[in-house]
Short mmCIF file of C-alpha atoms in Angstrom, two decimals:
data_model
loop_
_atom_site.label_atom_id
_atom_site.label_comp_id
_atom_site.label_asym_id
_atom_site.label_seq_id
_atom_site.Cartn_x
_atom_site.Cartn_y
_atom_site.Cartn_z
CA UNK Z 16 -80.38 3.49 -78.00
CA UNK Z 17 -82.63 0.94 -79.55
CA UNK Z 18 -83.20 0.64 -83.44
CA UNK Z 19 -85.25 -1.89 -84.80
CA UNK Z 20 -85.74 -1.92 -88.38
CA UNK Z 21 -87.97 -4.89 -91.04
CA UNK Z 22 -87.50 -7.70 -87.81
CA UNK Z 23 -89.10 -10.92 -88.63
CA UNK Z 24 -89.49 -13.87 -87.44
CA UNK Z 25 -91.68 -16.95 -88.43
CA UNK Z 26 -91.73 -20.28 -85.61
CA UNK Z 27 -91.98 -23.57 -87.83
CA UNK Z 28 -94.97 -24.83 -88.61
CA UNK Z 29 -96.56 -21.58 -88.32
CA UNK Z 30 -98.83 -20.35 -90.89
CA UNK Z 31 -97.55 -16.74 -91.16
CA UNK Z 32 -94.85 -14.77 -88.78
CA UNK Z 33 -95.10 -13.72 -85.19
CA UNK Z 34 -93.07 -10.69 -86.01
CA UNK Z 35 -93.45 -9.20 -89.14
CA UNK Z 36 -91.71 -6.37 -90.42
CA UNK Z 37 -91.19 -4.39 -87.65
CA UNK Z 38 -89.85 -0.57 -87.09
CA UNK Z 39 -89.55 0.71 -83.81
CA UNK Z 40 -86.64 3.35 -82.44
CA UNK Z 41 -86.63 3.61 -78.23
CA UNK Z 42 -84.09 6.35 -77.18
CA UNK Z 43 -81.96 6.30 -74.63
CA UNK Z 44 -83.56 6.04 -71.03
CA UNK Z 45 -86.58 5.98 -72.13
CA UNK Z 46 -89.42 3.22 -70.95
CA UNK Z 47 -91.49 1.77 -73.95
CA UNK Z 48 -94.05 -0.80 -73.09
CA UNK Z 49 -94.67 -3.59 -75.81
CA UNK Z 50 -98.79 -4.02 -75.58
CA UNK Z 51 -101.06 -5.82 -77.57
CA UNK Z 52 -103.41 -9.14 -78.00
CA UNK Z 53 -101.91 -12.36 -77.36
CA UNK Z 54 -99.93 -13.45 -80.36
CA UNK Z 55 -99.05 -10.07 -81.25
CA UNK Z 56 -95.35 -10.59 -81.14
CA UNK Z 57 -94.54 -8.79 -78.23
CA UNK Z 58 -92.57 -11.16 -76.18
CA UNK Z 59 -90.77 -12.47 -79.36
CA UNK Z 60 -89.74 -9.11 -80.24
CA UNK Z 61 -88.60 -8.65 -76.41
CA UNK Z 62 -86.37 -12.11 -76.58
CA UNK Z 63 -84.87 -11.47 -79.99
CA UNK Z 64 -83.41 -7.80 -78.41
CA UNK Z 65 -81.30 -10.10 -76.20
CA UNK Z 66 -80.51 -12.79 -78.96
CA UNK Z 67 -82.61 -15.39 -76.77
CA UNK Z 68 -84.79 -16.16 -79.74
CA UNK Z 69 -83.02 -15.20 -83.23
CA UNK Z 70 -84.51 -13.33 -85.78
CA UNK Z 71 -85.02 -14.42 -89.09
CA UNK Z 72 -84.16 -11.32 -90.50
CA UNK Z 73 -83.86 -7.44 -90.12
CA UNK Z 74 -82.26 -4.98 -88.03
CA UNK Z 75 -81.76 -4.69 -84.03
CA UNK Z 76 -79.33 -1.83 -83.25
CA UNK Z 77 -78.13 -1.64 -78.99
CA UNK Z 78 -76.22 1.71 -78.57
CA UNK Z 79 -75.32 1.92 -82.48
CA UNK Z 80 -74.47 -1.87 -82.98
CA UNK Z 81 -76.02 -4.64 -84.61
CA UNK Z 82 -76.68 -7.26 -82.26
CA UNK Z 83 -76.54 -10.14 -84.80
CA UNK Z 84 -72.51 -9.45 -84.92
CA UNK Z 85 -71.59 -9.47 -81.24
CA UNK Z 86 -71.73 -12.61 -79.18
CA UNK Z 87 -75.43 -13.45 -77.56
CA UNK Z 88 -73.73 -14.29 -74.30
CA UNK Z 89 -71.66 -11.29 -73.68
CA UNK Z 90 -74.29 -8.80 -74.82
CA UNK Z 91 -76.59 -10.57 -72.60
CA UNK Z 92 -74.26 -9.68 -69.51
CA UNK Z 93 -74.82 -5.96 -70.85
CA UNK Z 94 -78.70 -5.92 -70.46
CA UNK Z 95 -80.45 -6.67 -67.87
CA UNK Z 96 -83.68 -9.03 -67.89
CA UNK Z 97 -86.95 -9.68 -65.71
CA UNK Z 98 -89.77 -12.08 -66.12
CA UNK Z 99 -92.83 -12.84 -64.58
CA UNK Z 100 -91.47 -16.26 -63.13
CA UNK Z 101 -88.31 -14.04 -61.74
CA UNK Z 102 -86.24 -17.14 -62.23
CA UNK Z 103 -84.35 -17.01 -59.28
CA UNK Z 104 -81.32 -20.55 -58.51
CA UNK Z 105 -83.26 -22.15 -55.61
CA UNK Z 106 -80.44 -23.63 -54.35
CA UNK Z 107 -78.12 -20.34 -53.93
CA UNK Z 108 -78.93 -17.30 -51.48
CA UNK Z 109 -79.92 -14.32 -52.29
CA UNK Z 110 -76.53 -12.87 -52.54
CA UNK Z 111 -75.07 -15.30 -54.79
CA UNK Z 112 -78.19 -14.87 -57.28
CA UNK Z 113 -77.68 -11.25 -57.22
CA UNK Z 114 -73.67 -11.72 -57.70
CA UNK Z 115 -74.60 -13.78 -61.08
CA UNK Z 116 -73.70 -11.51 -63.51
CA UNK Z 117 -70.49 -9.39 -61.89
CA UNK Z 118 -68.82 -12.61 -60.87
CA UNK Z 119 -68.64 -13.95 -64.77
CA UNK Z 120 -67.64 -10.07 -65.60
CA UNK Z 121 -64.30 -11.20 -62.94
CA UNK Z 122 -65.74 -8.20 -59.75
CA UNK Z 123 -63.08 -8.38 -57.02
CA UNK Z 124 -65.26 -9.50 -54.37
CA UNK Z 125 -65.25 -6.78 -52.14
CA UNK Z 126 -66.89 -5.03 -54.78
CA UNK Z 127 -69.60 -8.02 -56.01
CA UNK Z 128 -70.17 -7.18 -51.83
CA UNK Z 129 -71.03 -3.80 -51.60
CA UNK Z 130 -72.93 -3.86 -55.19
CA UNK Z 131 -75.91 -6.84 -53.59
CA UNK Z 132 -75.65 -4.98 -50.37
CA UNK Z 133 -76.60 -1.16 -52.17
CA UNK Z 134 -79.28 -3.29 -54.44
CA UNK Z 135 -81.22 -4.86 -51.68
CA UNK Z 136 -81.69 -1.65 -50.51
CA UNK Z 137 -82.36 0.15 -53.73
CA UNK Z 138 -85.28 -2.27 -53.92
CA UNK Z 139 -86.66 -1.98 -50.29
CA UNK Z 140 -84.56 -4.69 -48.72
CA UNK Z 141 -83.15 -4.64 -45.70
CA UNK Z 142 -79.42 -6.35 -46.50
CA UNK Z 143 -78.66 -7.95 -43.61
CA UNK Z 144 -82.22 -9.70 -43.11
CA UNK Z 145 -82.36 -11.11 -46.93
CA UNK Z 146 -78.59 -11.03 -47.84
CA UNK Z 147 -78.46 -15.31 -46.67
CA UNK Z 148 -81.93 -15.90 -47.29
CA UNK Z 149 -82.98 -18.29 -50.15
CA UNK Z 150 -85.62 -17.80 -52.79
CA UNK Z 151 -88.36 -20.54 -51.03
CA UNK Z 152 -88.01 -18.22 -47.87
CA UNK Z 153 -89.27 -14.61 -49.49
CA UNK Z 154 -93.03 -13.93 -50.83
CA UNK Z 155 -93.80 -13.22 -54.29
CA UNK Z 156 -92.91 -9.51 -53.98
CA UNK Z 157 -90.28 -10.15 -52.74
CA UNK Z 158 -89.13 -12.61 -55.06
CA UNK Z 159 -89.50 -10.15 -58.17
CA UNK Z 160 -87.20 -7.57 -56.17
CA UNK Z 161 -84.63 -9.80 -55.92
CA UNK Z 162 -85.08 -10.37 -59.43
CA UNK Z 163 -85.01 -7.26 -60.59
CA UNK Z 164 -81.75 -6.34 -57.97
CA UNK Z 165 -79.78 -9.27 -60.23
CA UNK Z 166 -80.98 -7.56 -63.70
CA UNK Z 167 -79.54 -4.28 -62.43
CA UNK Z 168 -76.34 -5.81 -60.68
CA UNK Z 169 -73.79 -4.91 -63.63
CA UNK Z 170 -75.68 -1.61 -64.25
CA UNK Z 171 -76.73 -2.54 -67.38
CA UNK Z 172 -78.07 0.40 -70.30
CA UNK Z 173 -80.52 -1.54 -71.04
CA UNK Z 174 -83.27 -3.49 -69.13
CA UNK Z 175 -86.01 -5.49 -70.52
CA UNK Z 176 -89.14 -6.42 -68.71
CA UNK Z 177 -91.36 -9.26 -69.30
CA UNK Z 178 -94.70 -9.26 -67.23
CA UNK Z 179 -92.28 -8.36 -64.39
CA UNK Z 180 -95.96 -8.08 -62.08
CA UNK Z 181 -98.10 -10.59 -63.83
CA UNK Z 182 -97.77 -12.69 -60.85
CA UNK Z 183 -98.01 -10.58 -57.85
CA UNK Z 184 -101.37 -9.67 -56.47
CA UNK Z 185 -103.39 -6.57 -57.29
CA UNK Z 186 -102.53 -4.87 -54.56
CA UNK Z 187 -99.10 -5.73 -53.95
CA UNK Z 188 -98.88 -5.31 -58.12
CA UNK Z 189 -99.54 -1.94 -57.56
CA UNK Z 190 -97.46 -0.91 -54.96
CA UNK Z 191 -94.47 -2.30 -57.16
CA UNK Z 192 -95.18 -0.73 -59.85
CA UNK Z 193 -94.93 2.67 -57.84
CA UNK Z 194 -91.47 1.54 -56.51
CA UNK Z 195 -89.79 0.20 -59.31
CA UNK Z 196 -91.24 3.62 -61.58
CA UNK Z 197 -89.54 5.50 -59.10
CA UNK Z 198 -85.89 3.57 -59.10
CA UNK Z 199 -86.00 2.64 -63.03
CA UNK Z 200 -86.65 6.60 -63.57
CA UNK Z 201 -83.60 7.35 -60.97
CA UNK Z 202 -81.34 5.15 -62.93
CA UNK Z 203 -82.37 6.25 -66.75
CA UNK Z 204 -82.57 3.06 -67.98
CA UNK Z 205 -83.85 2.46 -71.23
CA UNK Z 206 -86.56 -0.11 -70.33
CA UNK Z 207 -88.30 -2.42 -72.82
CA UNK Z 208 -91.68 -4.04 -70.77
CA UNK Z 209 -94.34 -6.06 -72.21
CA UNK Z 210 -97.22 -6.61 -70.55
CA UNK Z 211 -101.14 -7.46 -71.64
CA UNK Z 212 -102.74 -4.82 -68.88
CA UNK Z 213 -103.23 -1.64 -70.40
CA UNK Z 214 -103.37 0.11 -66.75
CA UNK Z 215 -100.35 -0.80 -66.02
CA UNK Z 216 -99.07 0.29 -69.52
CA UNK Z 217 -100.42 4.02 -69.29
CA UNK Z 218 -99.04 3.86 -65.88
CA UNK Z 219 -95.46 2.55 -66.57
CA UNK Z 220 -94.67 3.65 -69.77
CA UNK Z 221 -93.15 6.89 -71.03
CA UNK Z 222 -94.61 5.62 -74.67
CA UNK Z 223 -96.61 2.69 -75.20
CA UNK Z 224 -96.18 0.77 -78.47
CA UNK Z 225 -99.45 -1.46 -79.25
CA UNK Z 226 -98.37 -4.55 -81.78
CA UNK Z 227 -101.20 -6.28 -83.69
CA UNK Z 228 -100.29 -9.54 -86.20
CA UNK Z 229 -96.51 -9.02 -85.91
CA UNK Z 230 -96.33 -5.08 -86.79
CA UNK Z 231 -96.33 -1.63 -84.45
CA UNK Z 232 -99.62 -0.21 -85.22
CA UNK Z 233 -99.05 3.33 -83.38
CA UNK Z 234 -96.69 4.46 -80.71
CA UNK Z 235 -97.34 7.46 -78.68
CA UNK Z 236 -97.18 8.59 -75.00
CA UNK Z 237 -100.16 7.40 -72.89
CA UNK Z 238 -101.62 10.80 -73.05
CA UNK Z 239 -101.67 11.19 -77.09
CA UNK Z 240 -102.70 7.53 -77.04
CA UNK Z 241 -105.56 7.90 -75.38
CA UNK Z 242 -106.59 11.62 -76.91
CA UNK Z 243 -106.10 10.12 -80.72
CA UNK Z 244 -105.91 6.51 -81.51
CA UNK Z 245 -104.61 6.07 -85.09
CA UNK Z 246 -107.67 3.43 -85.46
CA UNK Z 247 -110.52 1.73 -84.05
CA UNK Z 248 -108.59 -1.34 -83.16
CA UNK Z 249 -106.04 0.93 -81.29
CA UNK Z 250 -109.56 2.59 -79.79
CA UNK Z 251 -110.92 -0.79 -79.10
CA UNK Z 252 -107.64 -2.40 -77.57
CA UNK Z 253 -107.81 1.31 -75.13
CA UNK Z 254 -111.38 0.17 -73.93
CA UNK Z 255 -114.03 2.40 -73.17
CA UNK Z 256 -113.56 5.26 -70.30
CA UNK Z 257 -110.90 7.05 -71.81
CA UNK Z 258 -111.53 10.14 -70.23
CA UNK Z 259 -111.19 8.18 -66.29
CA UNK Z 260 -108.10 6.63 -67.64
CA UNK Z 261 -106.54 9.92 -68.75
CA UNK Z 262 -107.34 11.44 -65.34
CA UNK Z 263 -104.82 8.09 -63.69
CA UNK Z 264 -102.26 9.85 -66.28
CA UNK Z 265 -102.46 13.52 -63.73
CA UNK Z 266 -101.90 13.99 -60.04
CA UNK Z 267 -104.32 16.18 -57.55
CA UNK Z 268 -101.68 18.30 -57.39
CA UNK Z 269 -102.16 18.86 -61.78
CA UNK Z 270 -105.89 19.45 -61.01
CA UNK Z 271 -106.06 21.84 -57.76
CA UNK Z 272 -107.25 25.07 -57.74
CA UNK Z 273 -105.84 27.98 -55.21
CA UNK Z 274 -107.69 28.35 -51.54
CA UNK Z 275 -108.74 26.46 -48.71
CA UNK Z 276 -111.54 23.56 -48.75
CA UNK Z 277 -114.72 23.95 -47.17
CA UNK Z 278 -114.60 22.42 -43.70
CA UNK Z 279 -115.00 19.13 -43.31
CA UNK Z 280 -113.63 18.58 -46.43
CA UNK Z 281 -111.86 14.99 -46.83
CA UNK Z 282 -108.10 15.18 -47.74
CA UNK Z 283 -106.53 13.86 -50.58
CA UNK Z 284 -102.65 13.80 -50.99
CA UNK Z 285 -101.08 15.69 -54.09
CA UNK Z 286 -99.61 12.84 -55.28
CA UNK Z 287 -102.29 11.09 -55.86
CA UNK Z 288 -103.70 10.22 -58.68
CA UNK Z 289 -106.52 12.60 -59.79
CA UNK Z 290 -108.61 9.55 -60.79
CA UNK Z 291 -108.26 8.81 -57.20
CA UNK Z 292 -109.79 12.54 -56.32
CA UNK Z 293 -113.02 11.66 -58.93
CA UNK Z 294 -113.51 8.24 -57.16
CA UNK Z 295 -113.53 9.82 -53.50
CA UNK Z 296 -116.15 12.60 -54.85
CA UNK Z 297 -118.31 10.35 -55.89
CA UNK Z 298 -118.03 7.93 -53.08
CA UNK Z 299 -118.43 10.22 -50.72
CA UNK Z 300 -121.04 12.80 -52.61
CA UNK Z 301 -118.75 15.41 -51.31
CA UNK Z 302 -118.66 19.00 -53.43
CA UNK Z 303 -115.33 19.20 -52.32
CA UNK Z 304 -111.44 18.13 -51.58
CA UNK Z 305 -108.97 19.26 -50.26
CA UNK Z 306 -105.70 18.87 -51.12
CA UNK Z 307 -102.39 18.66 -49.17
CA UNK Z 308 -98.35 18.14 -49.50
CA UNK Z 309 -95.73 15.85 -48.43
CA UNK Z 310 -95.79 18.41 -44.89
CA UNK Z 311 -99.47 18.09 -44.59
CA UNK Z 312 -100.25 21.38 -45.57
CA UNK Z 313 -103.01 22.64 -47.67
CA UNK Z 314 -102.40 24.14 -50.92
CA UNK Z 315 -105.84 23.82 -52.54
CA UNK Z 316 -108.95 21.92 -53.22
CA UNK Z 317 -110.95 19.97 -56.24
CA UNK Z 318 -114.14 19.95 -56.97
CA UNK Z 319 -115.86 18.01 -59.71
CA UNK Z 320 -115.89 21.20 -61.97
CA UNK Z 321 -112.21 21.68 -61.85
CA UNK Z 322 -111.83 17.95 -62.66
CA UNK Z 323 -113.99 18.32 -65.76
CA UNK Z 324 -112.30 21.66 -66.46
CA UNK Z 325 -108.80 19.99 -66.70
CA UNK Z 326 -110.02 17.43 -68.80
CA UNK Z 327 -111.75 19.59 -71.21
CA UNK Z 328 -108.27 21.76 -71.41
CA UNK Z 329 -106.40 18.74 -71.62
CA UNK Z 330 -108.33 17.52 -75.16
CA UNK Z 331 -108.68 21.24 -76.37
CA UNK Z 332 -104.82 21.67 -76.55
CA UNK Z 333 -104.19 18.17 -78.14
#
């Protein structure tokens, strides 16, 4: 979907390029997160995909075409964008900034309508409360759903994501993250996002490219990432506990074993993260959780064993 092949580009007055050389294929619907120190090229190389910065030379393919022969404006209109700052017009409701993009592609407006209307409520909401609203009168949160409602009102292939939750708070942060996983995955976009927090990499990403001085020094999926970094600055960038953060990469429901807990057992859902199991066994000094579905029904239990069990399995198969 995405080929990117020798991309360069060098600001003025710089002493050596931002982007430098760069290879990188993302297939289609996949999400890739761009990662990596400040100065690393990582935004540049996200702006030059979209033609908003131009690259001084080398390759950028979007569905089999080179980018530098079509016209920047109409291939922006074919990929959607999000930034931290969302970028909403202040003056215009929500509606009309969510109608940007089909009204310039000529939607009958019946259709521009219904699109804003099934958006809002893709992202959570309600279209009748928020449809007149304007930007000054929603939270942050709420803010970056709008935005990210107007990158996905054309349906675009292709979305690109700049810090899209650099702004929000850490808790809201993370309960965005969890909703807009769950939508981008039910579309099958393919998603470029570039962020500095390598949580929310391992969390978002289906492969996680880390840039250093302008180049891609590895790209693997969180899981390989973590089990073999290509070299001690990839290991260093990681951090240290890369066992904990390869347990926020499986689920209770990964890590359960068959039979009931003992009683009094605390409950943890299946969907949770099996980081989250380790933290409530050691918080509470428990031996045991169990572990339950959607329904509330028990289908098994961890203990510390089985968590150090999966982990050991995990690294033995890599």
């Amino acid at each position: 979907m995405i080929r990117i092949k020798g991309l360069k580009k060098q600001f003025a007055g710089a002493e050596r390029p931002v982007v430098n050389d760069l290879d990188l294929d993302i297939p289609e619907g996949e999400l890739c997160v761009l990662i990596g120190l400040s100065g690393c090229g990582k935004t540049t190389t996200l702006r030059m995909i979209n033609r908003m910065i131009e690259a001084d030379s080398g390759l950028i393919e979007v569905s089999s075409r080179d980018i530098s022969r079509q016209d920047p404006v109409e291939l922006r209109r074919h990929i959607g964008y999000v930034i931290q700052q969302v970028g909403l017009f202040p003056h215009q409701h929500i509606a009309d900034n969510i109608a940007t993009v089909p009204k310039l592609l000529g939607w009958k407006p019946a259709r521009i309508q219904n699109r804003i209307d099934e958006l809002l409520s893709l992202v959570g909401l309600e279209p009748a409360q928020y449809r007149h609203r304007f930007p000054r009168e929603l939270s942050g949160g709420q803010r970056q759903r709008v935005g990210v409602a107007r990158a996905l009102a054309a349906d675009p292939p292709v979305m690109l994501m700049d810090e899209p939750f650099g702004a929000i708070d850490p808790i809201n942060r993370v309960n965005l993250q969890d909703e807009f996983l769950n939508i981008l995955r039910k579309l099958k976009k393919t998603i470029v996002l570039v962020t500095h927090d390598i949580d929310e990499a391992l969390k978002m990403g289906d492969r996680i490219a880390i840039l250093n001085e302008g180049k891609v020094l590895q790209v693997a999926s969180p899981d390989e990432l973590l089990n073999r970094p290509i070299n001690e600055f990839v290991a260093s960038f990681l951090g240290n506990g890369r066992s904990l953060k390869r347990l926020s990469l499986l689920c209770a429901n990964d890590v359960c074993i068959s039979g009931p807990p003992i009683a009094g057992s605390s409950m943890i859902a299946a969907n949770s993260s099996a980081r989250t199991a380790l933290s409530m066994l050691l918080e509470s000094g428990s031996k045991m959780l169990g572990v339950s579905d959607a329904s509330n029904t028990v289908i098994g239990h961890i203990t510390m064993e089985t968590l150090q069990a999966r982990l050991a399995r995990r690294e033995s198969n890599d």
